[in-house]
mmCIF file of C-alpha atoms in Angstrom:
data_model
loop_
_atom_site.group_PDB
_atom_site.id
_atom_site.type_symbol
_atom_site.label_atom_id
_atom_site.label_comp_id
_atom_site.label_asym_id
_atom_site.label_seq_id
_atom_site.Cartn_x
_atom_site.Cartn_y
_atom_site.Cartn_z
ATOM 1 C CA MET A 1 103.329 108.455 111.848
ATOM 2 C CA ALA A 2 102.947 110.000 108.223
ATOM 3 C CA ASP A 3 104.998 107.217 106.724
ATOM 4 C CA GLN A 4 102.484 104.597 107.809
ATOM 5 C CA ILE A 5 99.291 103.754 106.420
ATOM 6 C CA ASN A 6 96.381 103.540 109.490
ATOM 7 C CA SER A 7 95.415 100.276 111.278
ATOM 8 C CA LYS A 8 91.964 99.687 109.528
ATOM 9 C CA LYS A 9 93.424 100.476 105.837
ATOM 10 C CA LEU A 10 96.398 98.152 106.625
ATOM 11 C CA ILE A 11 93.970 95.188 107.032
ATOM 12 C CA ASN A 12 91.624 96.253 104.553
ATOM 13 C CA LEU A 13 95.105 96.307 101.828
ATOM 14 C CA TYR A 14 96.316 92.861 103.453
ATOM 15 C CA GLU A 15 93.075 91.261 103.151
ATOM 16 C CA LEU A 16 93.154 92.247 99.476
ATOM 17 C CA MET A 17 96.891 91.308 98.858
ATOM 18 C CA VAL A 18 95.948 87.744 100.296
ATOM 19 C CA ARG A 19 92.763 87.649 98.004
ATOM 20 C CA ILE A 20 95.029 88.143 94.930
ATOM 21 C CA ARG A 21 97.348 85.742 96.374
ATOM 22 C CA PHE A 22 94.960 82.845 97.074
ATOM 23 C CA HIS A 23 93.052 83.628 93.362
ATOM 24 C CA GLU A 24 96.314 82.992 91.694
ATOM 25 C CA GLU A 25 97.012 79.876 93.632
ATOM 26 C CA ALA A 26 93.381 78.381 92.657
ATOM 27 C CA ILE A 27 94.493 79.113 88.971
ATOM 28 C CA LYS A 28 97.515 77.532 89.400
ATOM 29 C CA VAL A 29 95.316 74.271 90.403
ATOM 30 C CA LEU A 30 93.038 75.062 87.293
ATOM 31 C CA PHE A 31 95.705 75.637 84.869
ATOM 32 C CA THR A 32 97.078 71.926 85.926
ATOM 33 C CA GLN A 33 94.094 70.325 85.761
ATOM 34 C CA GLY A 34 93.496 71.270 82.109
ATOM 35 C CA LYS A 35 90.762 73.640 82.747
ATOM 36 C CA ILE A 36 91.951 77.004 81.885
ATOM 37 C CA GLY A 37 92.727 77.361 77.972
ATOM 38 C CA GLY A 38 95.406 78.955 76.245
ATOM 39 C CA THR A 39 98.127 80.705 79.095
ATOM 40 C CA THR A 40 98.107 82.497 82.140
ATOM 41 C CA HIS A 41 100.246 84.899 83.762
ATOM 42 C CA LEU A 42 100.467 84.808 87.609
ATOM 43 C CA CYS A 43 101.325 88.288 89.683
ATOM 44 C CA ILE A 44 102.342 86.512 93.015
ATOM 45 C CA GLY A 45 104.594 88.072 95.111
ATOM 46 C CA GLN A 46 103.597 91.706 93.339
ATOM 47 C CA GLU A 47 100.663 91.794 95.138
ATOM 48 C CA ALA A 48 101.816 94.953 97.008
ATOM 49 C CA VAL A 49 101.748 96.887 93.873
ATOM 50 C CA ALA A 50 98.199 96.373 93.121
ATOM 51 C CA ALA A 51 97.093 96.896 96.589
ATOM 52 C CA GLY A 52 99.319 99.808 97.159
ATOM 53 C CA VAL A 53 98.572 101.622 94.165
ATOM 54 C CA ILE A 54 95.197 101.188 92.834
ATOM 55 C CA ALA A 55 93.168 100.368 95.920
ATOM 56 C CA GLN A 56 93.793 104.473 96.115
ATOM 57 C CA LEU A 57 91.925 104.978 93.249
ATOM 58 C CA ARG A 58 88.621 106.178 93.143
ATOM 59 C CA PRO A 59 85.709 104.309 91.558
ATOM 60 C CA ASP A 60 85.593 106.399 88.851
ATOM 61 C CA ASP A 61 89.020 106.583 87.972
ATOM 62 C CA PHE A 62 90.451 104.427 85.093
ATOM 63 C CA ILE A 63 93.117 101.625 84.957
ATOM 64 C CA SER A 64 94.570 99.911 81.803
ATOM 65 C CA SER A 65 96.115 96.685 82.770
ATOM 66 C CA THR A 66 98.751 94.128 81.149
ATOM 67 C CA HIS A 67 98.655 90.263 80.661
ATOM 68 C CA ARG A 68 99.657 89.710 84.191
ATOM 69 C CA GLY A 69 96.403 91.502 85.087
ATOM 70 C CA HIS A 70 94.404 89.913 87.630
ATOM 71 C CA GLY A 71 95.746 91.986 90.643
ATOM 72 C CA HIS A 72 94.856 94.897 89.144
ATOM 73 C CA MET A 73 91.373 93.945 88.528
ATOM 74 C CA LEU A 74 90.744 93.055 92.012
ATOM 75 C CA ALA A 75 92.373 96.053 93.393
ATOM 76 C CA LYS A 76 89.968 98.062 91.281
ATOM 77 C CA GLY A 77 87.108 96.309 92.626
ATOM 78 C CA GLY A 78 86.701 93.231 90.939
ATOM 79 C CA GLU A 79 84.911 90.277 92.541
ATOM 80 C CA LEU A 80 86.055 86.662 92.681
ATOM 81 C CA LYS A 81 83.423 84.799 91.148
ATOM 82 C CA PRO A 82 83.195 86.772 87.745
ATOM 83 C CA MET A 83 86.829 87.271 87.846
ATOM 84 C CA LEU A 84 87.127 83.415 87.732
ATOM 85 C CA ALA A 85 84.377 82.760 85.488
ATOM 86 C CA GLU A 86 86.042 84.795 82.948
ATOM 87 C CA ILE A 87 89.479 83.052 83.354
ATOM 88 C CA LEU A 88 87.775 79.559 82.944
ATOM 89 C CA GLY A 89 85.642 81.153 79.889
ATOM 90 C CA ARG A 90 82.543 81.054 80.982
ATOM 91 C CA VAL A 91 79.249 83.251 80.383
ATOM 92 C CA ASP A 92 79.560 84.749 84.091
ATOM 93 C CA GLY A 93 82.572 86.263 83.652
ATOM 94 C CA TYR A 94 83.181 89.882 83.491
ATOM 95 C CA CYS A 95 83.466 89.368 79.276
ATOM 96 C CA LYS A 96 80.920 86.613 79.213
ATOM 97 C CA GLY A 97 84.049 84.165 78.773
ATOM 98 C CA LYS A 98 85.331 85.779 75.752
ATOM 99 C CA GLY A 99 88.083 87.811 77.017
ATOM 100 C CA GLY A 100 89.970 85.117 79.298
ATOM 101 C CA SER A 101 92.931 85.816 81.510
ATOM 102 C CA MET A 102 94.690 88.393 79.562
ATOM 103 C CA HIS A 103 91.855 90.261 77.995
ATOM 104 C CA ILE A 104 89.699 91.118 81.497
ATOM 105 C CA ALA A 105 87.935 94.553 80.932
ATOM 106 C CA SER A 106 85.056 96.267 82.917
ATOM 107 C CA ILE A 107 84.161 99.519 82.350
ATOM 108 C CA LYS A 108 81.945 99.858 85.197
ATOM 109 C CA LEU A 109 84.554 99.000 87.275
ATOM 110 C CA GLY A 110 86.688 101.572 85.225
ATOM 111 C CA ASN A 111 89.012 98.769 84.235
ATOM 112 C CA LEU A 112 89.818 99.536 80.587
ATOM 113 C CA GLY A 113 91.152 96.311 79.704
ATOM 114 C CA ALA A 114 93.942 93.717 80.534
ATOM 115 C CA ASN A 115 96.198 93.573 77.443
ATOM 116 C CA GLY A 116 97.731 90.501 75.625
ATOM 117 C CA ILE A 117 100.102 92.714 73.481
ATOM 118 C CA VAL A 118 102.811 93.905 75.442
ATOM 119 C CA SER A 119 102.973 97.757 75.505
ATOM 120 C CA ALA A 120 99.338 98.278 74.065
ATOM 121 C CA GLY A 121 97.998 99.674 77.475
ATOM 122 C CA LEU A 122 99.993 102.735 77.376
ATOM 123 C CA PRO A 123 98.013 104.221 74.281
ATOM 124 C CA ILE A 124 94.919 103.700 75.695
ATOM 125 C CA ALA A 125 95.701 105.317 79.091
ATOM 126 C CA VAL A 126 96.869 108.554 77.109
ATOM 127 C CA GLY A 127 93.521 108.518 75.306
ATOM 128 C CA SER A 128 91.696 107.854 78.521
ATOM 129 C CA GLY A 129 93.958 110.960 80.288
ATOM 130 C CA LEU A 130 93.047 112.763 77.156
ATOM 131 C CA SER A 131 89.339 112.162 77.539
ATOM 132 C CA ALA A 132 89.193 113.213 81.200
ATOM 133 C CA LYS A 133 91.113 116.291 80.689
ATOM 134 C CA MET A 134 88.640 117.465 77.410
ATOM 135 C CA ARG A 135 85.845 116.678 79.360
ATOM 136 C CA GLY A 136 87.490 118.906 82.656
ATOM 137 C CA THR A 137 86.886 116.214 85.286
ATOM 138 C CA ASP A 138 89.811 115.067 87.912
ATOM 139 C CA GLN A 139 89.531 111.371 86.741
ATOM 140 C CA ILE A 140 92.871 109.860 86.534
ATOM 141 C CA THR A 141 94.147 106.776 84.402
ATOM 142 C CA VAL A 142 97.176 104.502 86.084
ATOM 143 C CA VAL A 143 98.361 102.182 83.526
ATOM 144 C CA SER A 144 100.560 99.538 84.723
ATOM 145 C CA PHE A 145 103.469 98.246 82.372
ATOM 146 C CA GLY A 146 106.509 95.992 82.913
ATOM 147 C CA ASP A 147 110.097 95.407 81.727
ATOM 148 C CA GLY A 148 109.568 94.290 78.195
ATOM 149 C CA ALA A 149 107.271 97.306 77.857
ATOM 150 C CA ALA A 150 109.575 99.548 79.182
ATOM 151 C CA ASN A 151 111.533 99.355 75.937
ATOM 152 C CA GLU A 152 108.587 99.152 73.343
ATOM 153 C CA GLY A 153 108.217 102.540 70.995
ATOM 154 C CA ASN A 154 104.424 102.633 72.011
ATOM 155 C CA THR A 155 105.789 103.479 76.114
ATOM 156 C CA HIS A 156 108.161 106.410 74.674
ATOM 157 C CA GLU A 157 105.473 107.839 72.167
ATOM 158 C CA SER A 158 102.608 107.663 75.172
ATOM 159 C CA MET A 159 104.960 109.186 77.721
ATOM 160 C CA ASN A 160 106.183 111.912 75.388
ATOM 161 C CA MET A 161 102.536 112.837 74.253
ATOM 162 C CA ALA A 162 101.074 112.484 77.867
ATOM 163 C CA SER A 163 103.815 115.164 78.851
ATOM 164 C CA VAL A 164 103.213 117.648 76.045
ATOM 165 C CA TRP A 165 99.436 117.465 76.972
ATOM 166 C CA LYS A 166 100.185 117.436 80.703
ATOM 167 C CA LEU A 167 97.579 114.103 81.348
ATOM 168 C CA PRO A 168 96.075 112.882 84.152
ATOM 169 C CA VAL A 169 98.315 109.478 83.638
ATOM 170 C CA LEU A 170 100.347 108.158 86.334
ATOM 171 C CA PHE A 171 102.762 105.427 84.429
ATOM 172 C CA LEU A 172 103.234 102.472 86.637
ATOM 173 C CA TYR A 173 106.171 100.734 85.672
ATOM 174 C CA GLU A 174 106.463 97.187 87.649
ATOM 175 C CA ASN A 175 110.103 96.100 87.627
ATOM 176 C CA ASN A 176 109.847 92.263 88.175
ATOM 177 C CA LYS A 177 113.357 92.096 86.634
ATOM 178 C CA TYR A 178 112.393 89.933 83.808
ATOM 179 C CA ALA A 179 110.753 90.522 80.445
ATOM 180 C CA VAL A 180 109.952 86.941 79.378
ATOM 181 C CA SER A 181 113.546 85.313 80.607
ATOM 182 C CA THR A 182 115.901 88.270 79.775
ATOM 183 C CA HIS A 183 116.953 89.840 82.730
ATOM 184 C CA THR A 184 116.667 93.884 82.831
ATOM 185 C CA SER A 185 120.865 94.304 82.696
ATOM 186 C CA LYS A 186 120.583 92.631 79.120
ATOM 187 C CA SER A 187 117.987 94.530 78.006
ATOM 188 C CA MET A 188 117.157 98.001 79.422
ATOM 189 C CA GLY A 189 119.562 101.056 78.331
ATOM 190 C CA GLY A 190 119.766 103.519 81.066
ATOM 191 C CA SER A 191 117.284 103.673 83.270
ATOM 192 C CA MET A 192 113.470 104.503 83.745
ATOM 193 C CA GLU A 193 114.378 107.499 86.009
ATOM 194 C CA LYS A 194 116.312 108.664 83.205
ATOM 195 C CA ARG A 195 113.866 108.283 80.611
ATOM 196 C CA ALA A 196 111.137 109.751 82.900
ATOM 197 C CA ALA A 197 113.725 113.011 82.589
ATOM 198 C CA GLY A 198 114.335 112.847 79.232
ATOM 199 C CA TYR A 199 110.195 113.423 78.891
ATOM 200 C CA ASP A 200 110.244 115.889 81.627
ATOM 201 C CA LEU A 201 107.745 113.711 83.899
ATOM 202 C CA PRO A 202 108.472 113.656 87.750
ATOM 203 C CA PHE A 203 109.685 110.187 88.725
ATOM 204 C CA ILE A 204 109.651 108.440 92.244
ATOM 205 C CA LYS A 205 110.795 105.098 92.985
ATOM 206 C CA ALA A 206 109.367 102.497 95.900
ATOM 207 C CA ASP A 207 110.434 98.826 96.892
ATOM 208 C CA GLY A 208 107.442 97.042 95.355
ATOM 209 C CA MET A 209 107.755 94.237 98.414
ATOM 210 C CA ASP A 210 106.988 96.913 101.005
ATOM 211 C CA LEU A 211 103.108 97.843 100.755
ATOM 212 C CA GLU A 212 103.682 100.978 102.843
ATOM 213 C CA ALA A 213 106.529 102.115 100.816
ATOM 214 C CA VAL A 214 104.196 101.791 97.557
ATOM 215 C CA TYR A 215 101.719 103.137 98.899
ATOM 216 C CA MET A 216 103.097 106.486 100.034
ATOM 217 C CA ALA A 217 104.971 106.685 97.136
ATOM 218 C CA ALA A 218 101.938 106.501 94.833
ATOM 219 C CA LYS A 219 99.828 108.518 97.297
ATOM 220 C CA LYS A 220 102.505 111.241 96.314
ATOM 221 C CA ALA A 221 102.224 110.342 92.775
ATOM 222 C CA ILE A 222 98.303 110.557 92.585
ATOM 223 C CA ALA A 223 97.879 113.718 94.371
ATOM 224 C CA HIS A 224 100.013 115.246 91.700
ATOM 225 C CA VAL A 225 98.666 113.671 88.722
ATOM 226 C CA ARG A 226 94.774 114.683 90.125
ATOM 227 C CA SER A 227 95.665 118.271 90.745
ATOM 228 C CA GLY A 228 96.170 118.440 86.800
ATOM 229 C CA LYS A 229 100.021 119.039 86.892
ATOM 230 C CA GLY A 230 100.622 116.414 84.507
ATOM 231 C CA SER A 231 101.740 112.934 84.373
ATOM 232 C CA TYR A 232 104.081 111.025 86.910
ATOM 233 C CA VAL A 233 106.276 107.985 86.383
ATOM 234 C CA MET A 234 106.299 105.663 89.140
ATOM 235 C CA GLN A 235 108.487 102.240 89.470
ATOM 236 C CA CYS A 236 108.053 99.428 91.600
ATOM 237 C CA ASP A 237 110.860 97.063 91.817
ATOM 238 C CA THR A 238 108.975 93.848 92.763
ATOM 239 C CA TYR A 239 109.810 90.195 91.705
ATOM 240 C CA ARG A 240 107.200 87.365 89.961
ATOM 241 C CA TYR A 241 107.855 84.042 92.107
ATOM 242 C CA GLU A 242 106.152 81.987 89.087
ATOM 243 C CA GLY A 243 107.487 81.760 85.540
ATOM 244 C CA HIS A 244 106.501 84.379 82.805
ATOM 245 C CA TYR A 245 103.654 82.038 82.203
ATOM 246 C CA TYR A 246 102.384 79.264 84.582
ATOM 247 C CA GLY A 247 104.334 76.277 83.551
ATOM 248 C CA ASP A 248 107.473 78.449 82.539
ATOM 249 C CA PRO A 249 110.488 76.170 83.428
ATOM 250 C CA MET A 250 112.515 79.000 84.419
ATOM 251 C CA ILE A 251 116.021 77.952 83.663
ATOM 252 C CA TYR A 252 117.198 81.407 83.280
ATOM 253 C CA ARG A 253 117.127 81.909 86.710
ATOM 254 C CA SER A 254 118.278 80.453 89.900
ATOM 255 C CA LYS A 255 116.339 78.687 92.751
ATOM 256 C CA ASP A 256 118.524 80.619 95.187
ATOM 257 C CA GLU A 257 117.476 83.809 93.698
ATOM 258 C CA VAL A 258 113.970 82.972 93.830
ATOM 259 C CA ASP A 259 114.124 82.032 97.365
ATOM 260 C CA GLY A 260 116.039 85.315 98.432
ATOM 261 C CA TRP A 261 113.291 87.106 96.870
ATOM 262 C CA ARG A 262 110.363 84.796 98.870
ATOM 263 C CA LYS A 263 112.116 86.214 101.921
ATOM 264 C CA LYS A 264 110.819 89.772 101.269
ATOM 265 C CA ASP A 265 107.061 88.196 100.686
ATOM 266 C CA PRO A 266 104.987 91.737 100.695
ATOM 267 C CA ILE A 267 102.382 89.473 102.386
ATOM 268 C CA MET A 268 104.741 88.227 105.318
ATOM 269 C CA ARG A 269 105.950 91.573 105.816
ATOM 270 C CA VAL A 270 102.671 93.244 106.008
ATOM 271 C CA GLU A 271 101.680 90.404 108.656
ATOM 272 C CA ASP A 272 104.861 91.207 110.808
ATOM 273 C CA ILE A 273 104.079 94.836 110.910
ATOM 274 C CA MET A 274 100.374 94.062 111.709
ATOM 275 C CA VAL A 275 101.651 91.999 115.041
ATOM 276 C CA GLU A 276 104.775 94.528 115.830
ATOM 277 C CA ARG A 277 102.139 97.256 116.035
ATOM 278 C CA GLY A 278 99.540 95.397 117.774
ATOM 279 C CA ILE A 279 96.815 95.847 115.054
ATOM 280 C CA LEU A 280 96.392 91.882 114.591
ATOM 281 C CA THR A 281 97.390 88.912 116.387
ATOM 282 C CA LYS A 282 99.030 85.934 114.546
ATOM 283 C CA GLU A 283 95.772 83.950 115.126
ATOM 284 C CA GLU A 284 93.877 87.011 113.993
ATOM 285 C CA TYR A 285 95.522 86.933 110.483
ATOM 286 C CA GLN A 286 95.508 83.514 110.339
ATOM 287 C CA LYS A 287 91.832 83.334 110.737
ATOM 288 C CA LYS A 288 91.468 86.159 108.213
ATOM 289 C CA ARG A 289 93.457 83.793 105.738
ATOM 290 C CA VAL A 290 91.218 80.903 106.081
ATOM 291 C CA ASP A 291 88.069 82.889 105.380
ATOM 292 C CA ILE A 292 89.734 84.706 102.236
ATOM 293 C CA GLN A 293 90.534 80.909 101.169
ATOM 294 C CA ALA A 294 86.757 80.130 101.761
ATOM 295 C CA GLU A 295 85.711 82.509 99.407
ATOM 296 C CA VAL A 296 88.231 81.830 96.976
ATOM 297 C CA ASP A 297 86.833 78.131 96.873
ATOM 298 C CA GLU A 298 83.250 79.351 96.768
ATOM 299 C CA ALA A 299 84.501 81.300 93.573
ATOM 300 C CA VAL A 300 86.400 78.294 91.906
ATOM 301 C CA ALA A 301 82.726 76.222 92.407
ATOM 302 C CA PHE A 302 80.820 79.053 91.091
ATOM 303 C CA ALA A 303 83.087 79.260 88.151
ATOM 304 C CA GLU A 304 83.177 75.659 87.343
ATOM 305 C CA ALA A 305 79.252 75.682 87.679
ATOM 306 C CA SER A 306 78.693 78.768 85.121
ATOM 307 C CA PRO A 307 78.203 77.365 81.668
ATOM 308 C CA GLN A 308 80.149 78.019 78.943
ATOM 309 C CA PRO A 309 79.427 80.680 76.010
ATOM 310 C CA PRO A 310 76.684 79.197 73.242
ATOM 311 C CA ILE A 311 78.108 78.705 70.019
ATOM 312 C CA GLU A 312 75.464 81.035 68.715
ATOM 313 C CA SER A 313 76.669 83.910 70.710
ATOM 314 C CA MET A 314 79.958 83.930 69.084
ATOM 315 C CA PHE A 315 79.278 87.102 66.860
ATOM 316 C CA GLU A 316 77.513 88.976 70.053
ATOM 317 C CA ASP A 317 79.953 91.577 71.806
ATOM 318 C CA VAL A 318 82.926 92.258 68.954
ATOM 319 C CA TYR A 319 81.740 95.705 67.809
ATOM 320 C CA THR A 320 80.331 98.292 69.408
ATOM 321 C CA GLU A 321 77.960 100.401 67.232
ATOM 322 C CA TRP A 322 78.708 104.147 66.926
ATOM 323 C CA GLN A 323 75.567 106.505 68.401
ATOM 324 C CA SER A 324 75.711 110.393 67.260
#
């Protein structure tokens, strides 16, 4: 059927979602053990968005991510070992251990950077989109943002400029219902659909807990943006099972609410689909989970064995020289 992902692709995206989930679960353990400095923001529950949108991009496309960006990086082709090494602040990480959880980037992979500043990724995406347009390529940029960023000035200015200049940017609104501890019902006037309309941007909405719904909506939006017709706004209604940061006491929401969303788990829904369609048996997908857990365990060992950056490297990689 046209609204279904083919079997091979569905398996690949399932594996990606499980890889993201197990990566985040490993970070929980490492953080609890005191091996991660600062704080970390997990995307457990939101895996279908990264897999359904970003995994559709070409290698030469770009993304601009958020402080909750581990899944985005993995979906753009990031590998587990340098990911975990970066989060642990080790030299074998993507940013040589100097970016950490909230600032992972890889120009080679087209990730212009996760960003610890709420909404700061949107102007970067506009610049990336303008670059592609000026160079005459059909590259696109996907910029993710959440509920807090939805109400920031950067977001509105970026959408306005992208609309006026018809830039190849897909604005991906991951609506996980909370900006830190404040529910969108208490912080957001109107809707993202109406805001998009205000900037004359097409809009599409998908169930962010349903991989196929996300994938098909993103396929339409990506095709529009790549065709040169201008930007697009896509909303995915999703949910983070953990707090705003790991260790957040989450007193602002009830256990019943979290449990209700867990029943919509995006990974579990894909497993049910694969069994129903005869793509994989329960035993076969469980074997994949075991294999992926082994990959993550190996990556954790690699990251822990990687050395910390030497003190003399503290002034390296802190600026870029201009070359005419």
